[in-house]
Each structure stands twice: as C-alpha cells, then as structure tokens.
Coordinates of C-alpha atoms and ligand atoms in Angstrom, one line a residue:
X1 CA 110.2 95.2 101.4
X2 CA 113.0 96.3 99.1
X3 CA 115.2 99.1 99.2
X4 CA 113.2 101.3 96.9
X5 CA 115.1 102.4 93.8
X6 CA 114.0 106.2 94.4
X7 CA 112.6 107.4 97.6
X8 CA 110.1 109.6 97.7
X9 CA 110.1 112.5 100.4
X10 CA 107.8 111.7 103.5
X11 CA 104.5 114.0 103.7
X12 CA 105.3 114.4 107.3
X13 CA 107.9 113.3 110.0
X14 CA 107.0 114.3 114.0
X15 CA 109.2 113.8 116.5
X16 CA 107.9 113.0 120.2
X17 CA 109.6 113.1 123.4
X18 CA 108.6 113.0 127.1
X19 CA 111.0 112.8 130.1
X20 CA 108.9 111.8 132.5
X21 CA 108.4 108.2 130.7
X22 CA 111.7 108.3 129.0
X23 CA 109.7 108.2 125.0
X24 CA 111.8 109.4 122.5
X25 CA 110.0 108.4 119.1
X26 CA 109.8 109.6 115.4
X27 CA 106.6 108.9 113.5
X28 CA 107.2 109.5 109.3
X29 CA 104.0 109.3 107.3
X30 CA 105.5 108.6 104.1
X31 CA 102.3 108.8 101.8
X32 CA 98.7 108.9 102.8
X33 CA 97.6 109.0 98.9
X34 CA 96.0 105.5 99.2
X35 CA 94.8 106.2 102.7
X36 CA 95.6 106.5 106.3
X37 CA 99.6 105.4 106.6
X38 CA 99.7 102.1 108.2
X39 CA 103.5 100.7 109.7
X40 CA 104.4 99.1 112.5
X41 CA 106.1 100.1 115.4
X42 CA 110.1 99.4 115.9
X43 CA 111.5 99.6 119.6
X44 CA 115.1 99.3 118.9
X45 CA 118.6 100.9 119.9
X46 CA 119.8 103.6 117.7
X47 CA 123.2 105.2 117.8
X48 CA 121.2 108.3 117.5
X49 CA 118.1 110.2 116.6
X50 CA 119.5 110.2 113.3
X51 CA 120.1 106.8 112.5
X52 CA 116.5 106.4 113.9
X53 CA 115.2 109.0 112.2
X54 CA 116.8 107.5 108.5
X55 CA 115.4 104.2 109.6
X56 CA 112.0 105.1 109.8
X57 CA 111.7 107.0 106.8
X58 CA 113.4 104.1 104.7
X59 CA 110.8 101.8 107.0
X60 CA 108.0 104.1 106.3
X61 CA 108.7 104.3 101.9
X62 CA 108.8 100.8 101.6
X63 CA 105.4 100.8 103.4
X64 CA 103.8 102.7 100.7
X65 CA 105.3 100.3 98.7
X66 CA 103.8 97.0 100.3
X67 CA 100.6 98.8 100.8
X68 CA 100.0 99.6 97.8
X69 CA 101.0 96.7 95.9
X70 CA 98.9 94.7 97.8
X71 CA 95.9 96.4 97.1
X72 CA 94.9 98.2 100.4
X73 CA 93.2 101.3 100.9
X74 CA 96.2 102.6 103.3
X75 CA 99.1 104.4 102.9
X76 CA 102.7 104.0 104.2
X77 CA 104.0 105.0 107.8
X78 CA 106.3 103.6 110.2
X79 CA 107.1 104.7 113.9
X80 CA 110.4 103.5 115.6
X81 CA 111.1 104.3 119.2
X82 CA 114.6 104.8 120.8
X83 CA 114.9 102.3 123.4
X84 CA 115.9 104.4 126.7
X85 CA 119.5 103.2 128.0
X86 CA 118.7 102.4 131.3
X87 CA 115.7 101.5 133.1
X88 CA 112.6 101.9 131.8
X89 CA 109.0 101.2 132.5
X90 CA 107.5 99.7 129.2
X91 CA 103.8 99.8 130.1
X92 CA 104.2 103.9 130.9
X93 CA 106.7 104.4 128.1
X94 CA 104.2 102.7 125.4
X95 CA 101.3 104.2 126.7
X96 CA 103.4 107.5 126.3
X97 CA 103.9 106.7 122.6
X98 CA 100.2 106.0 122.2
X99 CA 99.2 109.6 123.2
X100 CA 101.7 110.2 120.3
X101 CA 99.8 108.4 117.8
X102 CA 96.5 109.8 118.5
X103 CA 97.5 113.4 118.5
X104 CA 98.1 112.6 114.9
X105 CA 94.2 112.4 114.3
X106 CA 94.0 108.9 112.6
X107 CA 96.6 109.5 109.9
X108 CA 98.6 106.9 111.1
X109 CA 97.8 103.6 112.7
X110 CA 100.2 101.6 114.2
X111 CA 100.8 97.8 115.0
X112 CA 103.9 95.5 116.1
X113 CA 107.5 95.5 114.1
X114 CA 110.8 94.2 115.3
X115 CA 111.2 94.7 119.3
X116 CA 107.5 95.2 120.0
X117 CA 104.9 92.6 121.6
X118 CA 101.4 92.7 121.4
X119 CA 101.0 93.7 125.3
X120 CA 102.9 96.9 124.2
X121 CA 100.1 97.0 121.5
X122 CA 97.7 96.6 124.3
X123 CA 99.3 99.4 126.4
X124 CA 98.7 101.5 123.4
X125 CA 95.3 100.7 123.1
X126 CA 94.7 102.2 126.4
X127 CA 94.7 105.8 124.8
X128 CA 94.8 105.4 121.0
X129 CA 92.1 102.8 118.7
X130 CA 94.5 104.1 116.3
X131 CA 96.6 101.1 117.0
X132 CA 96.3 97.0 115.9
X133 CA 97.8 93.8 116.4
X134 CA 95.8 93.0 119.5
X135 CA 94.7 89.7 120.2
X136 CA 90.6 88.7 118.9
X137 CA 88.6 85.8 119.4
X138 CA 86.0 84.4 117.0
X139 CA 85.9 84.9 113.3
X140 CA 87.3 88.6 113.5
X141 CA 91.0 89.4 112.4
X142 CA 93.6 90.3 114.3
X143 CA 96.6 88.9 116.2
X144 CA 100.0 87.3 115.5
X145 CA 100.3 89.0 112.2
X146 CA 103.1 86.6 111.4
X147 CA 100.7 82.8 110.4
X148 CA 99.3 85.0 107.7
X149 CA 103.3 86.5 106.5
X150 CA 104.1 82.9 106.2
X151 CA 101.3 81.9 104.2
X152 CA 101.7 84.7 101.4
X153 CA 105.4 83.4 101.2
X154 CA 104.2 79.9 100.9
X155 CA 101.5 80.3 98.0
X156 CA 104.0 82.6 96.2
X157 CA 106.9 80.1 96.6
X158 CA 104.6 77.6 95.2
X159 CA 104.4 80.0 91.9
X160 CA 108.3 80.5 91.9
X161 CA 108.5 76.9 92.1
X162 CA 106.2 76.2 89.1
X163 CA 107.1 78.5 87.0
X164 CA 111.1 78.3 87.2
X165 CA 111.4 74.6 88.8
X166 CA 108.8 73.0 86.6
X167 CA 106.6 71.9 89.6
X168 CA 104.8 71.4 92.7
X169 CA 107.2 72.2 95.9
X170 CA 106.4 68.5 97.2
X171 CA 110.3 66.8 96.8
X172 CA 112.2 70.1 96.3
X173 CA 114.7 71.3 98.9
X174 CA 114.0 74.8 100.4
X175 CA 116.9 76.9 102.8
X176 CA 115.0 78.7 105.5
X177 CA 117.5 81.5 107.1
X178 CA 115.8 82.1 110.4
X179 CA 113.1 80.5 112.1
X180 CA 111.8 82.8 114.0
X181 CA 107.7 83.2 114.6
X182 CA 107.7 83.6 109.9
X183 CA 110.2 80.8 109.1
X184 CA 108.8 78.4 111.4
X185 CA 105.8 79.0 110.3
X186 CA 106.9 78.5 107.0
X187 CA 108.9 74.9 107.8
X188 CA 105.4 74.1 108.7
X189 CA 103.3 74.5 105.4
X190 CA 106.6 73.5 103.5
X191 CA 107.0 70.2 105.8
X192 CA 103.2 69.7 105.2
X193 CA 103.4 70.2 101.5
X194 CA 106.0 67.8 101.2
X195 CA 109.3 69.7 101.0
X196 CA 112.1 68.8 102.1
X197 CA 113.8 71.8 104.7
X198 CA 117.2 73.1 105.4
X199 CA 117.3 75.5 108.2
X200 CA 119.9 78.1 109.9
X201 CA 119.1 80.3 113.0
X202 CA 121.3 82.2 114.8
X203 CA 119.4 80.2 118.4
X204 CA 120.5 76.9 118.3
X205 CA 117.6 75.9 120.4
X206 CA 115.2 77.3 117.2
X207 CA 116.8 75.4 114.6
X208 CA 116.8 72.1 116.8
X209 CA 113.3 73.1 117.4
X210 CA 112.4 72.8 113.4
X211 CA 114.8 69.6 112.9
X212 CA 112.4 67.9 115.5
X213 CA 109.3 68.8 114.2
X214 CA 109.6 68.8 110.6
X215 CA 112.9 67.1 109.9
X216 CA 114.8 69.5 108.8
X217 CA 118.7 69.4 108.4
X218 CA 120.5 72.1 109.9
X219 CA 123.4 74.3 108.8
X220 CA 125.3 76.8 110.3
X221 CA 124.1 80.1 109.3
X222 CA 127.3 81.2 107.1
X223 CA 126.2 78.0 105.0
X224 CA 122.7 78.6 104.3
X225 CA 122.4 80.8 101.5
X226 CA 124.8 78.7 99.3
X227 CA 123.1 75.6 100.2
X228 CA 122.5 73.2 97.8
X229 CA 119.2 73.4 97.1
X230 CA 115.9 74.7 94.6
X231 CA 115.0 77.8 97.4
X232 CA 116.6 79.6 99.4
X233 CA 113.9 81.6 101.4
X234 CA 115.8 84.4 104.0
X235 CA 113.4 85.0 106.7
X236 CA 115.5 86.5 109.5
X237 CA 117.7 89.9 108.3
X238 CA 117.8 92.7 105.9
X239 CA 120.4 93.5 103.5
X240 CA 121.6 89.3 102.8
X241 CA 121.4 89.4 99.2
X242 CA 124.7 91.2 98.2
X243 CA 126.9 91.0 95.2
X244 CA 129.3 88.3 97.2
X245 CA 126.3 85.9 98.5
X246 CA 124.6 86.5 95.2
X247 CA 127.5 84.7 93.3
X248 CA 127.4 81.6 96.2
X249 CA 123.6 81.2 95.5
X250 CA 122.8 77.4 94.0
X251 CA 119.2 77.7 94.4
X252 CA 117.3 79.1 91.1
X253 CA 114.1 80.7 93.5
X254 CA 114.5 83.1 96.4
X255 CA 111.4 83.8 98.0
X256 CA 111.1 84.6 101.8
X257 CA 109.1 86.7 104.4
X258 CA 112.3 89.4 105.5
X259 CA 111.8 93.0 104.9
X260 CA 114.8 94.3 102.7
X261 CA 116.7 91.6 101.7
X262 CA 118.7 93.5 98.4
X263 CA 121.3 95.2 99.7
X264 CA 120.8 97.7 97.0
X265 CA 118.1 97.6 94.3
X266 CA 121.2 96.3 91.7
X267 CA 121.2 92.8 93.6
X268 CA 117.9 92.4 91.7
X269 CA 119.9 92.6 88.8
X270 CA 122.6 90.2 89.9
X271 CA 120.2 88.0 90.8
X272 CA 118.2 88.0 87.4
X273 CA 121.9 88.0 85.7
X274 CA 122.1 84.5 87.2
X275 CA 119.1 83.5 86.3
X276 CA 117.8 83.4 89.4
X277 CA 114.2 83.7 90.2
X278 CA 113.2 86.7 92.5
X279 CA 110.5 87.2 94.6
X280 CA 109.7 91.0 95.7
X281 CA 109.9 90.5 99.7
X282 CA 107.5 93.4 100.5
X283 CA 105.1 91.7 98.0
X284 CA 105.1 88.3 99.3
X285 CA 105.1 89.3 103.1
X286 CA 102.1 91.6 102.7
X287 CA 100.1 89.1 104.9
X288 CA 101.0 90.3 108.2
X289 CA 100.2 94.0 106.9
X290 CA 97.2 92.3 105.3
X291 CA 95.7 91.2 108.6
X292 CA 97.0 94.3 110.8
X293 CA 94.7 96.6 108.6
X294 CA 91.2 94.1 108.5
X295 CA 91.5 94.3 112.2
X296 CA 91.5 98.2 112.3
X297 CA 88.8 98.0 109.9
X298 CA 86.7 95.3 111.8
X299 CA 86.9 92.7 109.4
X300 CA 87.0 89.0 109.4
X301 CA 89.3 86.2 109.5
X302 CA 88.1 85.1 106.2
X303 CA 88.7 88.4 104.4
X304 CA 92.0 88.4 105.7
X305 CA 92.2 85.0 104.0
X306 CA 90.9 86.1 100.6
X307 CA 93.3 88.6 100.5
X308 CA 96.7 86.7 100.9
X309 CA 95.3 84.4 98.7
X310 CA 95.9 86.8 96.0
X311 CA 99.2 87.7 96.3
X312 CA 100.1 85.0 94.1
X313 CA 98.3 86.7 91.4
X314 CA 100.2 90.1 92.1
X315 CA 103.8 88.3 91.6
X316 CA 102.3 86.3 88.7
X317 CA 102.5 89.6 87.0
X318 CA 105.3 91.2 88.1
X319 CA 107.4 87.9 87.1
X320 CA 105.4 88.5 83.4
X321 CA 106.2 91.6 83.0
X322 CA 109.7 91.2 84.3
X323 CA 110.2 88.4 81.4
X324 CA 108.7 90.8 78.9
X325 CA 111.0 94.0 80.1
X326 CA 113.7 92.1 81.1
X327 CA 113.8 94.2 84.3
X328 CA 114.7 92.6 87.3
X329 CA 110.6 92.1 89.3
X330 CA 112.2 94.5 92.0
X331 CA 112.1 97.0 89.5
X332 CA 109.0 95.7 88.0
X333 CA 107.4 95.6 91.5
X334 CA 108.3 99.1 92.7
X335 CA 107.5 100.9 89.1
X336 CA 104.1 99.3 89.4
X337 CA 103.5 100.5 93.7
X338 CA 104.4 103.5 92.6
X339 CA 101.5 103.6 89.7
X340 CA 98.9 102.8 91.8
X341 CA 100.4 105.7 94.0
X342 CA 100.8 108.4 91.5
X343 CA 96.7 107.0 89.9
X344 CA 95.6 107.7 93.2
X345 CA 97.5 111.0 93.9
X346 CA 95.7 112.0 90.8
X347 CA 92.4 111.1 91.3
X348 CA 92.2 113.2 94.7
X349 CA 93.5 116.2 93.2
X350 CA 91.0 116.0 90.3
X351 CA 88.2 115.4 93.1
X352 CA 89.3 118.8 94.9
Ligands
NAD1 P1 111.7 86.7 114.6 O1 112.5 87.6 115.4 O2 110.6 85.9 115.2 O3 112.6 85.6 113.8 C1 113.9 85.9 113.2 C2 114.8 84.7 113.4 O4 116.0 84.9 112.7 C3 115.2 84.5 114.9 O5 114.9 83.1 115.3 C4 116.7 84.8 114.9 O6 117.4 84.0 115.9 C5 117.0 84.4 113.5 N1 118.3 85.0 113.0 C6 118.8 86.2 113.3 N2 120.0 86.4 112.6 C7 120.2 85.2 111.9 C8 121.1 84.8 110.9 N3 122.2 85.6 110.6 N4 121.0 83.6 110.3 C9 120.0 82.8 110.6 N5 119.0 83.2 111.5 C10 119.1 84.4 112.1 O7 111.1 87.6 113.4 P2 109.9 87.3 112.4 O8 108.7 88.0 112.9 O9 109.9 85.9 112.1 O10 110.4 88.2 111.1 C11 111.4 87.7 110.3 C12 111.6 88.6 109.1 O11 110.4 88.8 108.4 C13 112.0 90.0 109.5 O12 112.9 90.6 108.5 C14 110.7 90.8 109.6 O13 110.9 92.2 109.4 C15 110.0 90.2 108.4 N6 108.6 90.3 108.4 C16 107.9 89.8 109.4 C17 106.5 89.9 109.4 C18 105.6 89.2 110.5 O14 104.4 89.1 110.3 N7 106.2 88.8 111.6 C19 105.8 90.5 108.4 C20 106.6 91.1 107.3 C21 107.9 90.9 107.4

C-alpha cells in the first residue's frame, strides 16, 4: 500500500499486555465504515511501544485503503506484536494475542503479515474464529495468501505493459527485487508468460533458486532497480522508490506486490515526471487480502478468483483518470479509497 497522502485518525487503538506470556500488542482499527477492519498481524521488533504503536496505525490506514479499493465489504485494521527480547513461548504468546482479538467482539479479524506463520494463525484459532489464513482443503478459500498477491500483480502488470509498452509481457524484461514466497511466485507466471526475468534477493540461495527454475539473471540487489529493463516490479521492502532511485530507474512500468513502496506520496510524482508508469502497490496486492477475507466469510476458491481477476479493471481506471487529471494514480488511487469510504460513512449515518 502507499503512504497515504493524509491519514485519517484511527476509530480505535487498544493496547494488550500480559506478563505471564510475555504479549505486548497494539490493535488500531482504523475505519470500520465498509465493515469489520481486516489486517494482518506483524510480529516484529520495535525500538518501542511507540515506534510500534506509529507502525500499526500507518499499517492499519493503508488497510482502509486496499480494502476499500478493492471492493470488500471490510474495513482497515492492523495488529503488530512486540516480539519479547528473550525467550518466549510462541504457541502461549499467540494464543495470548488471540484472547486479544476476540475481546474486541468481531470488529477486527486478523490473518498473517511480516514475521507471522500460519501455525501462529492456528494458535489463534484456538480461542478467536475472528482470525484467518489457516490452511483449507477442497474448493474453499484460505491459506498462503501470497499465490493469489502474485497473481493480482501479474494480470495488472500485463495492463501496465499494454498500455505503456505497446504489448503483451511475452519478450519484455521484468526486475523482480525479492523473491520471497510473492516474487517467486511472480517469476513463475512471468517465466510462463514468456518474460524474460532479472532478479535480486538479499538470500543468495533465493535468487539461485529462481535462476534455476526460470532462468533468470541475477543482480546484486543495489543494481536491480536501475536495471536495464521494461519493469521493474519491487516485491521485498517498503520505502524503495525515493527521489535518488527514482532518477536511476530505466524501466517505464513499476508494478510489484510490496506494501509501501513511495517513500513519500511525492515519489508518485517523480515517477509520473519521468514518465514512468505507476502501479498503486496496495491496489495490485489486494489478492492476498482478497483471499484472507472469503475465507472468514466461508467462501470459495473460485470467488477468490473472480475477484483478483478484477483488479485489472480497478487500475484501468485509476491510470484513466490519472491521464485525464494529470495526477500521479497514487493520488488518483487514494482520492478514489477514500470515496468509497466517505459514500459509505454517509450512507450509515443516513440509515441511523
Ligand atoms: P518474503 O519475506 O517471503 O519475501 C521477501 C524477500 O525479499 C525475501 O526473499 C528477502 O530475502 C528479500 N529481500 C529483503 N531485502 C531485500 C533487498 N534489499 N533486495 C532484494 N531482496 C530483498 O515476503 P513476501 O510475503 O513475499 O512479501 C513481499 C512483499 O509483499 C512485502 O512488502 C509484503 O508486505 C508484501 N505483500 C505480501 C503479501 C502476501 O500475500 N505475502 C500481500 C500483500 C503485500
């Protein structure tokens, strides 16, 4: 997701702790407008509560954000727990931060983020169903959210491609910064599709791993954003798109599954200034989200399917309405989230 341009306050922020199992954890519902606020969880070490604490709420906007834009009846929420300093039992600890969640009555569901696995989702489960991203069987969603991230960046890369590069992504050269369980993913349906990869990771052993499979060439990862190529897709960290690797950028489409890649809300600017196509991360990485929420809600595989295939559609008309405004499609992206926010705001307080 972006850095939003102008952050809302958060409806609600709670703060849990417990000695006994060492939790310390901060749940921030941002907006429940749309619906129950839906977030992952982050396990991660802070400096402090309060670095935490500014994390989650910037987490928790931006899922408003994503949420909204991609047409689901949820809000925005994120949890992050402070991971203890010494020993810990994880098991007790998350099962600890699952009484959390269900003390707060269904307002917020939860699922994995950065640092959490889906046995800490199943942990959870133990004491909350307010909680998804547990493994299914059959035709009903749920699991790795991250196939389903990767697709959404794939059939909106395919857009980018036609409309700026004049064509289908078979023979065009795509950067992939990190190939984690999203890029690799990605390398996949690109390699399939005919692309042709370049690829960074900060494991060497990753990056071999996608040279082997799908022939990509590897770079070291101070390289990869001013590779020569059509795409440059940054799948691993927030914050890469700056004003100094901005002006190194070759490519004329950046499209990838990381949350926050502007640095600030200007880079969308820099980027349009150099005529550089970009894609909305929190738009085009809706799949995982996608998928997290039509397991909560018992639905199917194929649903889940349906819906990423219409995120396409979505940056269709944020890149049309960027053209027309001449607004960068951060901008575009964010004024239109926060419509279908402010429509929905309005409709419950004309129901009351
Ligand atoms: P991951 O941890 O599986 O993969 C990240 C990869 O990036 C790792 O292989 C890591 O070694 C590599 N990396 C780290 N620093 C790097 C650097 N400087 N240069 C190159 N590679 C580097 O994570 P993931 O689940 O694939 O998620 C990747 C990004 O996508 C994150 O920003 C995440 O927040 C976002 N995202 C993921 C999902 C999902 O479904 N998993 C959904 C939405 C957004």
């Amino acid at each position: 997701m972006a850095v939003v341009s102008s952050i809302t306050p958060p409806e609600k922020v709670s703060f849990f702790e417990d000695p006994a199992t060492g939790l310390e954890a901060i749940v921030v519902l941002h907006s429940t407008a749309l619906g129950p606020a839906a977030g992952g969880c982050r396990f991660w070490s802070y400096a402090d509560r309060n670095h935490a604490t500014t994390d989650a709420m910037r987490l928790a906007a931006g899922m408003t954000y994503k949420n909204a834009l991609a047409g689901l009846p949820f809000g925005g929420g994120k949890a992050v727990i402070l991971r203890p300093a010494g020993d810990f039992d994880r098991t007790v600890l998350f099962e600890a931060f699952g009484k959390a969640v269900d003390s707060l009555g269904g307002s917020y569901i939860t699922a994995e983020d950065v640092g959490t696995l889906v046995s800490d989702m199943q942990a959870i489960r133990k004491v909350t169903r307010h909680v998804a991203g547990l493994p299914t069987e059959g035709p009903s969603a749920g699991g790795d959210p991250s196939p389903w991230t990767a697709l959404g960046v794939f059939l909106s890369m395919r857009h980018a491609a036609e409309r700026r590069l004049g064509g289908r992504l078979a023979g065009k050269t795509v950067a992939i910064q990190g190939v984690g369980n999203v890029g690799m993913e990605l390398c996949h349906l690109l390699h399939q599709d005919g692309a042709n990869l370049v690829v960074a990771d900060g494991s060497a052993e990753r990056a071999a791993k996608a040279a082997h499979l799908y022939g990509a060439m590897v770079v070291s990862p101070d390289e990869l954003l001013s590779a020569d190529v059509d795409i440059v897709a940054p799948c691993a960290l927030g914050a890469v798109l700056d004003e100094r690797s901005i002006a190194g950028i070759k490519a004329k489409v950046v499209c990838g599954g990381a949350n926050n890649q502007l640095a600030t809300p200007e880079d969308g600017r820099r980027l349009a200034a150099r005529d550089i196509l970009y894609a909305p991360d929190y738009l085009v990485n809706a799949g995982g989200i996608i998928n997290v929420v039509a397991e909560h809600m018992n639905e199917s595989t194929a649903a889940v399917d349906e819906r990423v295939r219409r995120i396409p559609e979505r940056l269709a008309a944020v890149f049309d309405a960027a053209e027309k405004t001449g607004e960068g499609p951060n901008f575009v992206a964010d004024a239109m989230a926060r419509a279908i926010v402010a429509d929905a705001r309005g409709a419950t307080r004309s129901a009351a």
